[in-house]
Amino acid sequence: MTGTTPNDTLVATDIRKTFRRSNGLFSPASETRALKGVSFEVTPGEIFGIVGESGCGKSTLARILVGLEEADGGSLALGARTLFGPGAPTVSAVNRGIQMVFQDPYASLNPRMCVGDAVAEGLAIANVPRAEREERVAETLSLVGLTPQDARKYPFQFSGGQRQRICIARALVMEPAFLLADEAVSALDVSVQMQILNMLLDLRDRIGVSIIFITHDISVVDYLCDRVMVVYDGEVVEFGEKTAVLDHPQNAYTQRLIQSVPRL
Amino acid sequence: MKFDFFNLKFILGGLLLGLVLFLAIFGPILTPHTANHQSLMDSLVPPLSEGHILGTDHLGRDILARMISGARVSLAIAGSVVLISGVVGVLIGALSGYLRGTWDLVTQKIVESFWAFPPILLAIAILAFFGQSLTNVILALTIQRWIPYSRMARAQAMVLRSRAYVEASSVMGGGLAWILRRHILPNLMASAIIVGTFSMATAILAEASLSFLGLGVPPQIATWGGMLAEGRSYITRAWWLAVMPGVGIFITVLSLNLLGDWLRDQYDPKKNLNLV
Amino acid sequence: MPGTEPAEAEKPVFSARNLSIFARNGQKRIRIVSDVSFDIAHGEFFALVGESGSGKTMIARAIMRLLPRHMLEVEGELSFQGRPLADLPEAEMRKLRGGAISMIFQEPMTSLDPLMPIGRQIEETLEIHSDLGRKARLDRIKELLSEVRFAEPAKTAMLYPHELSGGMRQRAMIAMALANNPTLLIADEPTTALDVTIQREVMEIIYRLKEKHRLSVLFISHDLSLVHQYAETVGVLYGGVLMESGPEEKVIGRSAHPYTAALLNCVPRRRIGDERRSGIAGAVPSPLEWPPGCRFKDRCEYAGTDCAAGSIPIEERDGDWTIRCLRPLT
């Protein structure tokens, strides 16, 4: 597989998003400020953790980064290239070089599509010739610990952990510079979770892909990430090296969050 | 997906529908008579008579031959109606469920206004306006029949659009046509087939009703509904004139409903509920 | 025999003896839970830990006799305060459920009536299980709600379930479960759907109530860290078999069973340098594909040919620690 090593830093600046919900004709629309100006950067080859509890805006942020949702304000740039932002044309999702892995391995794969087709989907959309597609699918499946023979099987023949591997393969086949995993191990059994975490570490070491790992689980961040950003109520409350943030949290919320985690 | 073929609904429905299909396809081989050949000498011959297994009508026409013609008309009309309305309905519904917004708003209003008409009245109006012909009967029956498909497709597309695999597809550059073709439509097919089977049964009934009212296909084509209408006045003297087409309609509708029921059971997620 | 009772100790509140649960699948009879035995003493916090498919939820439901009988068969003996639960007529069982044995679930919304205020729902269980008058019932509701740390119990009682957050709902569920002074509280993954900060609140409440009322708790979880923090006794399930059980400091602290040890090794924590935690290879097989002998043997790094030979005997240590393994680690 050709390297996916990113050379550029991903810089997000002041990303804002407000959801409006109309409450009918006679009452004013209600507003939820999901993101109140979030800025951060992810450097090439690092594993960057975004931690927060439900409703803090971390999933909205993920959707904005990959282009499933549009930000109301702020900008995103990969090196010198602006992905979206004021005065610049918005780069389409597929051209951003950020691919996503979702939380629920059971909803992430079309039950009527065989694994090979699922993994090759992005290539098929881009009209890559069939022979090349098959070759790259086989390579990528071995990269995530599956066999090229698995390409002919259907999702129901796989366990949750294997499905998550398939989803990671589907993302990697696009050769993204950044892999964005939104709670990608939360639905898995602990024994399988550790396999996937180790695989992500290996992938980073072997092909140099940067990983943005979104989670609510501090212990996973502690295992996996290099740097971490804590999000609370749409704002970044703490940001920095993992060891610094987790061992010496400065913010009151971060302190409470870390204290709440049961430890072995 | 494992289908349970050893099932009363499937076996009975399949046999009955097979019988009707067999008649429609190979019927002409079974009887020397044609549907419209009159022979006043042989009028009102009862069933099981020499040369006329199902008897003849008041003009001496062979009932079996007319039944076969009726089966062909019914199945052809109902089949085309189901196919056209299915394709149209599923596409419209899938689009409104996936796109939401203006398209959805507009199609929903159309659906609601179509729904406000009593179906048979709308069909009568169309036939009165455009005249009687095979295509117009198909048009008249299709005009409302796409709606159940579109409702089903819309509801399912709305769920499917937020599935992670659909979102993943759009992150990988999948456009509207791609996502519809690869993700939404394949996952709608099962439900569409079930809706189609039931819809076929009601289409056959509707076609028979129109023919009964004299509004169906042109009168020179023998249909079950038309035979029923003609036989009505002889019901006391020659019961077979009305009963035979009635049985034809009954068997066809019953078989389709049985098969539809069976299909629905097969796709019911609760079927495979066994906790392991 | 498993779990011989300590001679001088009081009788356990709850005991399971050789509990097996079978699922019927057409003509087949599939063993989902095999030969599980454990006791819960008065005021004891007992945790059943396991991954998906371990049968932990099935066991909780079997205790409450909430399993659909035409699909699942229960064998072995479950007894509560010395009385076998299987012999109780349904009417008595109903009295026990929500009375002396009560249960809380992962998703409280499924067990709360969305059309009824919280207070009214608690009152209903009081009406069914107690003979308190109206005034006494209202006082009790306020008392219960303040026990689960609602600052304004009278106000909370008027709220509908959808007006509460996830954590508040779970606390309301706990208040409801406690309404009739239960002896045994079964908590099935009560905090899995909650954020960690809220999880801590809820766990603290459960723990404090246990201490205060000498409540026995059967806590079902997949989270070893949580179990380590709160449980006194731990049973580790895998594939419907109780692999290891005993005091927390022995099972988690000195794990003798390779599965327990491997499971502990799966809990993420900080890596030093390039270190990797080993985890467990493979995935939990489906009940249809369980290997003969030890069910963990295909994933176990210590397994030998004898592990497949037949059912694995239980080894007992110190009278309170059981290990179902031919090659215990310690």
PDB file of C-alpha atoms in Angstrom, chain C residues 178-277:
ATOM      1  CA  LEU C 178     -35.935   0.753  47.242  1.00  0.00           C
ATOM      2  CA  ALA C 179     -39.541   1.716  47.977  1.00  0.00           C
ATOM      3  CA  ASN C 180     -40.387  -1.535  49.743  1.00  0.00           C
ATOM      4  CA  ASN C 181     -37.133  -2.043  51.636  1.00  0.00           C
ATOM      5  CA  PRO C 182     -35.820  -4.857  49.459  1.00  0.00           C
ATOM      6  CA  THR C 183     -33.394  -7.423  50.810  1.00  0.00           C
ATOM      7  CA  LEU C 184     -31.781  -8.005  47.433  1.00  0.00           C
ATOM      8  CA  LEU C 185     -31.188  -5.427  44.713  1.00  0.00           C
ATOM      9  CA  ILE C 186     -30.323  -6.738  41.275  1.00  0.00           C
ATOM     10  CA  ALA C 187     -28.590  -4.059  39.212  1.00  0.00           C
ATOM     11  CA  ASP C 188     -28.111  -5.029  35.579  1.00  0.00           C
ATOM     12  CA  GLU C 189     -25.474  -2.738  34.049  1.00  0.00           C
ATOM     13  CA  PRO C 190     -27.160   0.246  35.740  1.00  0.00           C
ATOM     14  CA  THR C 191     -24.502   2.752  34.706  1.00  0.00           C
ATOM     15  CA  THR C 192     -23.468   1.532  31.262  1.00  0.00           C
ATOM     16  CA  ALA C 193     -25.514   4.163  29.446  1.00  0.00           C
ATOM     17  CA  LEU C 194     -24.360   6.976  31.740  1.00  0.00           C
ATOM     18  CA  ASP C 195     -21.449   9.375  31.588  1.00  0.00           C
ATOM     19  CA  VAL C 196     -18.608   8.653  33.995  1.00  0.00           C
ATOM     20  CA  THR C 197     -19.319  11.623  36.233  1.00  0.00           C
ATOM     21  CA  ILE C 198     -22.943  10.511  36.543  1.00  0.00           C
ATOM     22  CA  GLN C 199     -21.903   6.875  36.875  1.00  0.00           C
ATOM     23  CA  ARG C 200     -19.915   7.815  39.908  1.00  0.00           C
ATOM     24  CA  GLU C 201     -22.903   9.538  41.509  1.00  0.00           C
ATOM     25  CA  VAL C 202     -25.160   6.568  40.893  1.00  0.00           C
ATOM     26  CA  MET C 203     -22.580   4.051  42.131  1.00  0.00           C
ATOM     27  CA  GLU C 204     -21.980   6.071  45.275  1.00  0.00           C
ATOM     28  CA  ILE C 205     -25.716   6.098  45.936  1.00  0.00           C
ATOM     29  CA  ILE C 206     -26.020   2.348  45.499  1.00  0.00           C
ATOM     30  CA  TYR C 207     -23.017   1.724  47.700  1.00  0.00           C
ATOM     31  CA  ARG C 208     -24.212   4.060  50.450  1.00  0.00           C
ATOM     32  CA  LEU C 209     -27.661   2.445  50.474  1.00  0.00           C
ATOM     33  CA  LYS C 210     -26.101  -0.974  50.740  1.00  0.00           C
ATOM     34  CA  GLU C 211     -24.062   0.139  53.740  1.00  0.00           C
ATOM     35  CA  LYS C 212     -26.982   1.907  55.377  1.00  0.00           C
ATOM     36  CA  HIS C 213     -29.666  -0.739  54.949  1.00  0.00           C
ATOM     37  CA  ARG C 214     -27.480  -3.869  54.789  1.00  0.00           C
ATOM     38  CA  LEU C 215     -28.861  -4.382  51.322  1.00  0.00           C
ATOM     39  CA  SER C 216     -27.494  -7.304  49.315  1.00  0.00           C
ATOM     40  CA  VAL C 217     -26.556  -6.221  45.813  1.00  0.00           C
ATOM     41  CA  LEU C 218     -26.179  -8.407  42.754  1.00  0.00           C
ATOM     42  CA  PHE C 219     -24.317  -6.121  40.417  1.00  0.00           C
ATOM     43  CA  ILE C 220     -24.020  -7.164  36.801  1.00  0.00           C
ATOM     44  CA  SER C 221     -21.356  -5.482  34.728  1.00  0.00           C
ATOM     45  CA  HIS C 222     -18.765  -5.800  32.016  1.00  0.00           C
ATOM     46  CA  ASP C 223     -16.570  -3.155  33.619  1.00  0.00           C
ATOM     47  CA  LEU C 224     -13.788  -4.635  35.731  1.00  0.00           C
ATOM     48  CA  SER C 225     -12.568  -1.307  37.056  1.00  0.00           C
ATOM     49  CA  LEU C 226     -16.017  -0.494  38.356  1.00  0.00           C
ATOM     50  CA  VAL C 227     -16.334  -3.925  39.918  1.00  0.00           C
ATOM     51  CA  HIS C 228     -12.908  -3.591  41.488  1.00  0.00           C
ATOM     52  CA  GLN C 229     -13.931  -0.323  43.075  1.00  0.00           C
ATOM     53  CA  TYR C 230     -17.243  -1.395  44.580  1.00  0.00           C
ATOM     54  CA  ALA C 231     -17.653  -5.158  44.778  1.00  0.00           C
ATOM     55  CA  GLU C 232     -16.797  -7.317  47.783  1.00  0.00           C
ATOM     56  CA  THR C 233     -17.302 -10.593  45.988  1.00  0.00           C
ATOM     57  CA  VAL C 234     -16.829 -11.213  42.286  1.00  0.00           C
ATOM     58  CA  GLY C 235     -17.955 -13.950  39.923  1.00  0.00           C
ATOM     59  CA  VAL C 236     -16.338 -14.012  36.500  1.00  0.00           C
ATOM     60  CA  LEU C 237     -18.499 -15.502  33.762  1.00  0.00           C
ATOM     61  CA  TYR C 238     -17.410 -16.658  30.356  1.00  0.00           C
ATOM     62  CA  GLY C 239     -19.646 -18.497  27.939  1.00  0.00           C
ATOM     63  CA  GLY C 240     -22.222 -19.129  30.647  1.00  0.00           C
ATOM     64  CA  VAL C 241     -19.676 -20.762  32.966  1.00  0.00           C
ATOM     65  CA  LEU C 242     -18.539 -19.272  36.254  1.00  0.00           C
ATOM     66  CA  MET C 243     -14.798 -19.330  35.697  1.00  0.00           C
ATOM     67  CA  GLU C 244     -13.715 -17.899  39.003  1.00  0.00           C
ATOM     68  CA  SER C 245     -15.492 -16.521  42.030  1.00  0.00           C
ATOM     69  CA  GLY C 246     -14.548 -15.287  45.440  1.00  0.00           C
ATOM     70  CA  PRO C 247     -13.576 -12.181  47.373  1.00  0.00           C
ATOM     71  CA  GLU C 248     -12.655  -9.248  45.167  1.00  0.00           C
ATOM     72  CA  GLU C 249      -9.117  -8.992  46.504  1.00  0.00           C
ATOM     73  CA  LYS C 250      -8.510 -12.601  45.537  1.00  0.00           C
ATOM     74  CA  VAL C 251     -10.282 -12.774  42.171  1.00  0.00           C
ATOM     75  CA  ILE C 252      -9.168  -9.398  40.883  1.00  0.00           C
ATOM     76  CA  GLY C 253      -6.095  -8.985  43.038  1.00  0.00           C
ATOM     77  CA  ARG C 254      -4.549 -12.422  42.630  1.00  0.00           C
ATOM     78  CA  SER C 255      -6.549 -13.850  39.691  1.00  0.00           C
ATOM     79  CA  ALA C 256      -5.936 -17.567  39.433  1.00  0.00           C
ATOM     80  CA  HIS C 257      -7.988 -18.188  36.325  1.00  0.00           C
ATOM     81  CA  PRO C 258      -6.258 -17.340  33.032  1.00  0.00           C
ATOM     82  CA  TYR C 259      -9.471 -15.756  31.759  1.00  0.00           C
ATOM     83  CA  THR C 260      -9.724 -13.372  34.687  1.00  0.00           C
ATOM     84  CA  ALA C 261      -6.097 -12.462  34.255  1.00  0.00           C
ATOM     85  CA  ALA C 262      -6.516 -11.964  30.510  1.00  0.00           C
ATOM     86  CA  LEU C 263      -9.628  -9.856  31.050  1.00  0.00           C
ATOM     87  CA  LEU C 264      -7.729  -7.641  33.470  1.00  0.00           C
ATOM     88  CA  ASN C 265      -5.048  -7.318  30.869  1.00  0.00           C
ATOM     89  CA  CYS C 266      -7.651  -5.919  28.459  1.00  0.00           C
ATOM     90  CA  VAL C 267      -8.411  -2.926  30.616  1.00  0.00           C
ATOM     91  CA  PRO C 268      -6.648   0.001  28.971  1.00  0.00           C
ATOM     92  CA  ARG C 269      -4.187   2.019  30.993  1.00  0.00           C
ATOM     93  CA  ARG C 270      -1.144   4.116  30.241  1.00  0.00           C
ATOM     94  CA  ARG C 271       1.518   2.483  28.111  1.00  0.00           C
ATOM     95  CA  ILE C 272       5.161   2.902  28.896  1.00  0.00           C
ATOM     96  CA  GLY C 273       7.110   3.351  25.669  1.00  0.00           C
ATOM     97  CA  ASP C 274       6.122   0.865  22.983  1.00  0.00           C
ATOM     98  CA  GLU C 275       4.486  -1.545  25.387  1.00  0.00           C
ATOM     99  CA  ARG C 276       1.224  -3.194  24.310  1.00  0.00           C
ATOM    100  CA  ARG C 277      -1.282  -4.820  26.589  1.00  0.00           C
TER     101      ARG C 277
END
